[in-house]
PDB file of C-alpha atoms and ligand atoms in Angstrom:
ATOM      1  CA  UNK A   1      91.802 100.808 120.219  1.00 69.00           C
ATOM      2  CA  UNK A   2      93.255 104.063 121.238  1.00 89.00           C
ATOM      3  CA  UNK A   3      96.205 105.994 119.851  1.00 95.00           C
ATOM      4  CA  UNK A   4      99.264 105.189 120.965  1.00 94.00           C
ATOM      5  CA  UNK A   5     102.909 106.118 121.223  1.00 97.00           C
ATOM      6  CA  UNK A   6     106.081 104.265 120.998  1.00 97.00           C
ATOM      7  CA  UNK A   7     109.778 105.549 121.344  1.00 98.00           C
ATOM      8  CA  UNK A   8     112.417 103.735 119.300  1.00 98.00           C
ATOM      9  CA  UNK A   9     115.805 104.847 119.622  1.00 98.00           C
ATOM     10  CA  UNK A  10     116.974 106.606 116.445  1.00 96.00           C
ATOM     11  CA  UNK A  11     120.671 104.736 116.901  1.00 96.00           C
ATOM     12  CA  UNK A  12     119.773 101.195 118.165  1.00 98.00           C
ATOM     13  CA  UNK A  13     116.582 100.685 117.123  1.00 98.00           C
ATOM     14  CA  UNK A  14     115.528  99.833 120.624  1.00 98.00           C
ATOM     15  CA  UNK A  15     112.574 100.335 122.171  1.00 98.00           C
ATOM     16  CA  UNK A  16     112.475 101.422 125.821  1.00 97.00           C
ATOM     17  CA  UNK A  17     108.308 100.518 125.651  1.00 96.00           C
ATOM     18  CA  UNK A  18     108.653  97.291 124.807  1.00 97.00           C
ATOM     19  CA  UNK A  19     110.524  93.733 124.255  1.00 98.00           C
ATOM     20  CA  UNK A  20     111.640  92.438 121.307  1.00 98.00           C
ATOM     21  CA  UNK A  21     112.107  89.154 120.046  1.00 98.00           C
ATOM     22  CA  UNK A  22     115.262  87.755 119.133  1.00 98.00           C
ATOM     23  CA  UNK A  23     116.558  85.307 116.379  1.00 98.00           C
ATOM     24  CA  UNK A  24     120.033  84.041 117.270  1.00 98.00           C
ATOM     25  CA  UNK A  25     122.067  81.712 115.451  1.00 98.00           C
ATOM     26  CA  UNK A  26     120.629  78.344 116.780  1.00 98.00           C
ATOM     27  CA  UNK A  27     117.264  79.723 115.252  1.00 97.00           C
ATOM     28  CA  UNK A  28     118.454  79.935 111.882  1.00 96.00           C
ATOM     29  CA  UNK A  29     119.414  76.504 110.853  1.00 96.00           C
ATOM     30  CA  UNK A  30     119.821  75.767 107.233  1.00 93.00           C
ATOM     31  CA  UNK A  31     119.558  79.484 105.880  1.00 94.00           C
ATOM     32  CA  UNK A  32     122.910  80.652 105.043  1.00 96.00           C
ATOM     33  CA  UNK A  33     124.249  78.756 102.513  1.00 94.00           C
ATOM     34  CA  UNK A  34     127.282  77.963 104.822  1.00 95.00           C
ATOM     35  CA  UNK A  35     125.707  75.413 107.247  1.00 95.00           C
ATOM     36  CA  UNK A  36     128.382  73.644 108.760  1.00 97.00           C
ATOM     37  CA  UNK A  37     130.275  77.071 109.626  1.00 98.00           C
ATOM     38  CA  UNK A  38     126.683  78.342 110.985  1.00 98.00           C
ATOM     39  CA  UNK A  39     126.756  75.479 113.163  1.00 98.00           C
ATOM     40  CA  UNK A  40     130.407  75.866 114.452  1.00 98.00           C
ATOM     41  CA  UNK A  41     129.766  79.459 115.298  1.00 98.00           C
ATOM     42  CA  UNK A  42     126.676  78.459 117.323  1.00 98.00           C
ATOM     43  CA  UNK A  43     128.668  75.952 118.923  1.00 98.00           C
ATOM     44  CA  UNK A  44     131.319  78.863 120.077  1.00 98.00           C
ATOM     45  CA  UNK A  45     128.062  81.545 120.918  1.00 98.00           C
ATOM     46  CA  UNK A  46     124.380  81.853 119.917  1.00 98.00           C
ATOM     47  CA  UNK A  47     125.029  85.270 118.828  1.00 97.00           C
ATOM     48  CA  UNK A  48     121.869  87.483 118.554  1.00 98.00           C
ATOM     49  CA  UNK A  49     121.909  88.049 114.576  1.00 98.00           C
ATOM     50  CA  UNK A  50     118.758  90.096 114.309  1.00 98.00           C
ATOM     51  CA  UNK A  51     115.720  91.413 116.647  1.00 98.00           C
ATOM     52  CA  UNK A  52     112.175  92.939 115.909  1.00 98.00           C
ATOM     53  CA  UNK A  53     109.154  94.614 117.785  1.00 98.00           C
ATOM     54  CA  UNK A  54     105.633  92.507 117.413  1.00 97.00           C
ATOM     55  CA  UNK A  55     103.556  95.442 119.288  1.00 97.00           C
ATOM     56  CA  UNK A  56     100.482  93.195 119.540  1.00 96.00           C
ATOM     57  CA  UNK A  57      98.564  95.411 117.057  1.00 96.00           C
ATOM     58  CA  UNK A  58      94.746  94.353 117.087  1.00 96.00           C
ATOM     59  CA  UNK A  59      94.989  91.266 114.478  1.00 95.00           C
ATOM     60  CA  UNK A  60      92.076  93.480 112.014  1.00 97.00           C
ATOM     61  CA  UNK A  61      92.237  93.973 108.294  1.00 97.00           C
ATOM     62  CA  UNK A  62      91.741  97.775 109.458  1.00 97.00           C
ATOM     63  CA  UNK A  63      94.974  97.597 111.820  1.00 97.00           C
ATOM     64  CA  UNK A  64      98.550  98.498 110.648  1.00 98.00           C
ATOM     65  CA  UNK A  65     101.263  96.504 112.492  1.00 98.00           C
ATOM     66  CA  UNK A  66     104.442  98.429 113.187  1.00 98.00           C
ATOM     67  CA  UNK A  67     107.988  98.202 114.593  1.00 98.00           C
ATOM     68  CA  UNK A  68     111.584  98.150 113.876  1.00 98.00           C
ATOM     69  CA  UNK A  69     113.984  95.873 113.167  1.00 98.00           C
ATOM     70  CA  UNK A  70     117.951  95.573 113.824  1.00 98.00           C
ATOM     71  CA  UNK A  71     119.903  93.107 112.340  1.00 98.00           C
ATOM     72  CA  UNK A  72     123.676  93.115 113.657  1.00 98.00           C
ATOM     73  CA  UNK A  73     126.743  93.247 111.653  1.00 98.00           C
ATOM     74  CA  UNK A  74     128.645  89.839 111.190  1.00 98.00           C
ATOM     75  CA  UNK A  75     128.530  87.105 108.291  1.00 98.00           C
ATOM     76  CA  UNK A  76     128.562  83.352 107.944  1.00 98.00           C
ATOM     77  CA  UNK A  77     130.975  82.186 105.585  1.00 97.00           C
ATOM     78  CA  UNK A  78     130.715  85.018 103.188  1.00 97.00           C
ATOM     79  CA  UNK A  79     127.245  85.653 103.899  1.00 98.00           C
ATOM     80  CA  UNK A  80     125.923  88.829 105.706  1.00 98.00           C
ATOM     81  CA  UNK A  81     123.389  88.767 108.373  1.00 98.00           C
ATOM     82  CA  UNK A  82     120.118  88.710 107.434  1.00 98.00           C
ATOM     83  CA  UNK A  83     116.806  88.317 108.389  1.00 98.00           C
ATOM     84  CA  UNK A  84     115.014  84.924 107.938  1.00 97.00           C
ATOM     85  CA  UNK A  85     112.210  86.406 105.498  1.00 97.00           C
ATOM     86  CA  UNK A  86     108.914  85.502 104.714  1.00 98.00           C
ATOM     87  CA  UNK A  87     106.057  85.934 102.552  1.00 98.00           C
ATOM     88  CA  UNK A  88     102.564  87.063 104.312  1.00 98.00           C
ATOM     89  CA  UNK A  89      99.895  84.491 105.169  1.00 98.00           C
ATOM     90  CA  UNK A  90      97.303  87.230 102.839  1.00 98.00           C
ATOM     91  CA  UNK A  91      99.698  86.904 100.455  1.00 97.00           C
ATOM     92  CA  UNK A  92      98.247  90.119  98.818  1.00 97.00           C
ATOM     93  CA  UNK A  93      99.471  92.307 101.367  1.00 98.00           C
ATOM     94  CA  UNK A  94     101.880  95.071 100.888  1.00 98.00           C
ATOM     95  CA  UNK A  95     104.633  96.248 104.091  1.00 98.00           C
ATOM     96  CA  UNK A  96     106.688  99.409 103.824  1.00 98.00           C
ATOM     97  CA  UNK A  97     110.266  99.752 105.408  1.00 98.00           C
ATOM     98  CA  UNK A  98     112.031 103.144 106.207  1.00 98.00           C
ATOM     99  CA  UNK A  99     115.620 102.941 106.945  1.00 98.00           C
ATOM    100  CA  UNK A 100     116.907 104.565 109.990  1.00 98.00           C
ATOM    101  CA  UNK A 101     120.620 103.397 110.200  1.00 98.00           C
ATOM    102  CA  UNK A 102     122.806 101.423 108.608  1.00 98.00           C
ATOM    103  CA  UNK A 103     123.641  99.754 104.914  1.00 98.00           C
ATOM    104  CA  UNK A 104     122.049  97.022 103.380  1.00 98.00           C
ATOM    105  CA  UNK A 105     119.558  95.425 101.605  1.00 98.00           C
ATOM    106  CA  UNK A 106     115.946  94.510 101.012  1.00 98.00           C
ATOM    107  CA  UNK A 107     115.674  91.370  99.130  1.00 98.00           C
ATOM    108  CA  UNK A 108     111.921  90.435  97.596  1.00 98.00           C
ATOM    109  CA  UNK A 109     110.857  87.455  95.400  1.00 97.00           C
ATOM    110  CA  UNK A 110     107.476  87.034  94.474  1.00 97.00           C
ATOM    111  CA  UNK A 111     105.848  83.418  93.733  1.00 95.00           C
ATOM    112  CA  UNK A 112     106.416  83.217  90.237  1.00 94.00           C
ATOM    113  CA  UNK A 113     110.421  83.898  90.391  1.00 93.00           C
ATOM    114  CA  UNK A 114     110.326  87.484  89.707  1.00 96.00           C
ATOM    115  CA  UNK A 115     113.335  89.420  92.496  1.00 97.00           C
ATOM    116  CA  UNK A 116     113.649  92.675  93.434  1.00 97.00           C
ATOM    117  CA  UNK A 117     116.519  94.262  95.276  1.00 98.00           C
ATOM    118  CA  UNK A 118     116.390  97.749  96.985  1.00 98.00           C
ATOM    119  CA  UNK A 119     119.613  99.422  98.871  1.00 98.00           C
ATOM    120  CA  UNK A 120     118.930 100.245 102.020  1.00 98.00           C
ATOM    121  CA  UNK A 121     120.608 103.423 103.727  1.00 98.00           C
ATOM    122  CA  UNK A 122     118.930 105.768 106.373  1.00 98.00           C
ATOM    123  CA  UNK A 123     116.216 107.697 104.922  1.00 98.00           C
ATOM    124  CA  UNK A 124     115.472 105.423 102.342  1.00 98.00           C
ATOM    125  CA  UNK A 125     112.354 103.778 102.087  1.00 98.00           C
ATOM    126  CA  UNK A 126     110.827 100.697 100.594  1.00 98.00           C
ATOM    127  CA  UNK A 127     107.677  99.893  99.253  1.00 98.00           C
ATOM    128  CA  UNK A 128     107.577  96.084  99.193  1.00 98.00           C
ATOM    129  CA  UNK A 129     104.241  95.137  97.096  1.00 98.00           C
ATOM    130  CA  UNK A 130     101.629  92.490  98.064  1.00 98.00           C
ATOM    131  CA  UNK A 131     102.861  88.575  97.169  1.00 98.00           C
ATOM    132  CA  UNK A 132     106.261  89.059  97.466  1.00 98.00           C
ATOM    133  CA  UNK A 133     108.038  88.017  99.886  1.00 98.00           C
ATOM    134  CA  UNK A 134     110.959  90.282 102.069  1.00 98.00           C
ATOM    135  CA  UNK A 135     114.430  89.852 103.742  1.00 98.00           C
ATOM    136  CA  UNK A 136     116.553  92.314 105.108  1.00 98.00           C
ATOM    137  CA  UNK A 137     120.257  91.856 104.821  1.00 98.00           C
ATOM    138  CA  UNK A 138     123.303  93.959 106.979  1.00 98.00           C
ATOM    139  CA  UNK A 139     126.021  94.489 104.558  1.00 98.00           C
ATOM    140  CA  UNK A 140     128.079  96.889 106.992  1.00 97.00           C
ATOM    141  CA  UNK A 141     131.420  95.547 108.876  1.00 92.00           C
ATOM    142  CA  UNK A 142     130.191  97.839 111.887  1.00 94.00           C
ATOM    143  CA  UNK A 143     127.129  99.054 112.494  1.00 97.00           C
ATOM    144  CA  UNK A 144     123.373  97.617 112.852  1.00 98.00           C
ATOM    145  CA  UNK A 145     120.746  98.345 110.449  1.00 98.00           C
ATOM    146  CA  UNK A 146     117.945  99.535 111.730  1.00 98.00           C
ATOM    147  CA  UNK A 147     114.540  99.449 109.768  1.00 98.00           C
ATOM    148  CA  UNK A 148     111.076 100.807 110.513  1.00 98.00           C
ATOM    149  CA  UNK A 149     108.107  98.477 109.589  1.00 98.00           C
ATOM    150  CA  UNK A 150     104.352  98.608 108.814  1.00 98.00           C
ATOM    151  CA  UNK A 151     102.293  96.296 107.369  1.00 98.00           C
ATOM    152  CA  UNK A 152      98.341  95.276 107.241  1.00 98.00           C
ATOM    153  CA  UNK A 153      98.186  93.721 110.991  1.00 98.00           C
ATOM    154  CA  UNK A 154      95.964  90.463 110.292  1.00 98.00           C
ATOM    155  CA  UNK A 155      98.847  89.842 107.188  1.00 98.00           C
ATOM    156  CA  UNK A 156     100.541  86.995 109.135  1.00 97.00           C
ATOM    157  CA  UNK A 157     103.557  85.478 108.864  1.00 96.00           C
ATOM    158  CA  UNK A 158     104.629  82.279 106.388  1.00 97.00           C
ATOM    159  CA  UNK A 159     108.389  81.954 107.428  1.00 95.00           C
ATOM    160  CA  UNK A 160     107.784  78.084 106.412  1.00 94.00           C
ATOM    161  CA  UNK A 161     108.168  78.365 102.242  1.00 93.00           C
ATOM    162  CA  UNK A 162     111.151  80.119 102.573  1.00 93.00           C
ATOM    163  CA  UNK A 163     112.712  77.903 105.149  1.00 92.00           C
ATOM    164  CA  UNK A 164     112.029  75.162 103.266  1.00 91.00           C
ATOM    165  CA  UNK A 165     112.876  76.021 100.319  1.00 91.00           C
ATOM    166  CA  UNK A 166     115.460  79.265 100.567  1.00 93.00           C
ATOM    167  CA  UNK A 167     115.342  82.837  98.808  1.00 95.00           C
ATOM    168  CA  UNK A 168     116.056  82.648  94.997  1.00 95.00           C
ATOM    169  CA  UNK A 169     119.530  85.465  95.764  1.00 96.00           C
ATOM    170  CA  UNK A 170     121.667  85.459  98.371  1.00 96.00           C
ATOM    171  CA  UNK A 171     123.915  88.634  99.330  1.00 97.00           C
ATOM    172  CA  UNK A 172     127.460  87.871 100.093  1.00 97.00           C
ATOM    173  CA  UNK A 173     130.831  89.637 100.575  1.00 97.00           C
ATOM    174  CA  UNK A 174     133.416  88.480  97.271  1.00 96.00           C
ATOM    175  CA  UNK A 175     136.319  91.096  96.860  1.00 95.00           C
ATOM    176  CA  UNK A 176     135.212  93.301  99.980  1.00 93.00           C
ATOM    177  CA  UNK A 177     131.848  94.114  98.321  1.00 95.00           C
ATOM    178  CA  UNK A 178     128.159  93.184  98.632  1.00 97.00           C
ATOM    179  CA  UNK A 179     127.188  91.056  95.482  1.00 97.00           C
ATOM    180  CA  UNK A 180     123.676  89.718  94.849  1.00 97.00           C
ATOM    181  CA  UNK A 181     124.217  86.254  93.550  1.00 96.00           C
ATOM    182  CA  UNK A 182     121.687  83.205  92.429  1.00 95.00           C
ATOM    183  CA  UNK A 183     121.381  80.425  95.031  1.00 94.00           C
ATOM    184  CA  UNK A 184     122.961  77.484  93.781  1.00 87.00           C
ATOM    185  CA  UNK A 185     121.006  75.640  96.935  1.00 82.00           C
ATOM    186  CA  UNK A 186     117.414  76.890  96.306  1.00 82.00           C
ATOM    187  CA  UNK A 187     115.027  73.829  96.516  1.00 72.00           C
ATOM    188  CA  UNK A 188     112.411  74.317  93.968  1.00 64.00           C
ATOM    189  CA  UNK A 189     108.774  73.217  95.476  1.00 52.00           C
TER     190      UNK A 189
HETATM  191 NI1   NI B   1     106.369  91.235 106.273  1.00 71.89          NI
END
């Protein structure tokens, strides 16, 4: 492989190089906690709640898979946007995020219930360690937030557990603030 360059725009996120892939609301059934209200809103508009770059990085061990990600400002219920999450398929595989915009959160469980929960606000940065798994959350009113990614590139992706099965926390508004709460609907496996 040769090198390669990549322009992401410091603001959006976007990528004039490339196309990302999108995750509306019609792709994220049974992941807020609020179900019935996700499905109403669908029903109204399958709003775009969050989109990411897979550059088609050679799939090696010795290959680091990068991008950004922007997740857009809105809620379900009292739940913010958020990514769907997932752990990697080699479990033992660490990512890193670096914030570019926005406020929010990065939300990590490993497989034996331990959770982590890192603020996210430009400039920070995240180390999320191998086995656990990773979900970004929006917690602004206005703006996106935009992350930068990069991660072993033959790590895969197992979106699966935590579909099934849901993120230990959730992050929702109560009083006008972000609170990290337990999920009263996590399915244990
Ligand atoms: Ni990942």
């Amino acid at each position: 492989m040769k090198s390669r360059l990549v322009h992401f725009d410091l603001r959006s996120g976007l990528s004039p190089d490339a196309k990302p892939i999108q995750r509306r609301l019609s792709q994220m059934k049974g992941m807020f906690l609020d179900e019935e209200r996700r499905a109403q809103m669908e029903a109204q508009e399958d709003t775009v709640i969050y989109e990411f770059y897979d550059l088609q990085v050679p799939n090696t061990s010795g290959d680091v898979a990068f991008g950004t990600s922007i997740i857009y400002p809105g809620m379900v219920g009292n739940e913010y946007f958020m990514t769907k999450g997932h752990f990697h398929t080699v479990l033992d595989t660490a990512e890193v995020y670096f914030c570019l915009r926005g406020n929010g959160y990065l939300l990590m469980e490993s497989p034996e219930g331990d959770v982590e929960a890192r603020e996210l606000r430009a400039g920070a940065s995240v180390y999320v360690p191998g086995r656990y798994a990773h979900r970004t959350i929006n917690t602004s009113a206005s703006g996106p937030l935009v992350t930068f990614f990069a991660f072993r590139a033959d790590a895969g992706h197992d979106y699966g557990t935590i579909e099934s099965r849901g993120f230990m926390k959730l992050v929702v508004e109560q009083n006008g603030k972000a609170e990290i709460i337990d999920n009263r609907r996590r399915r244990v496996a």
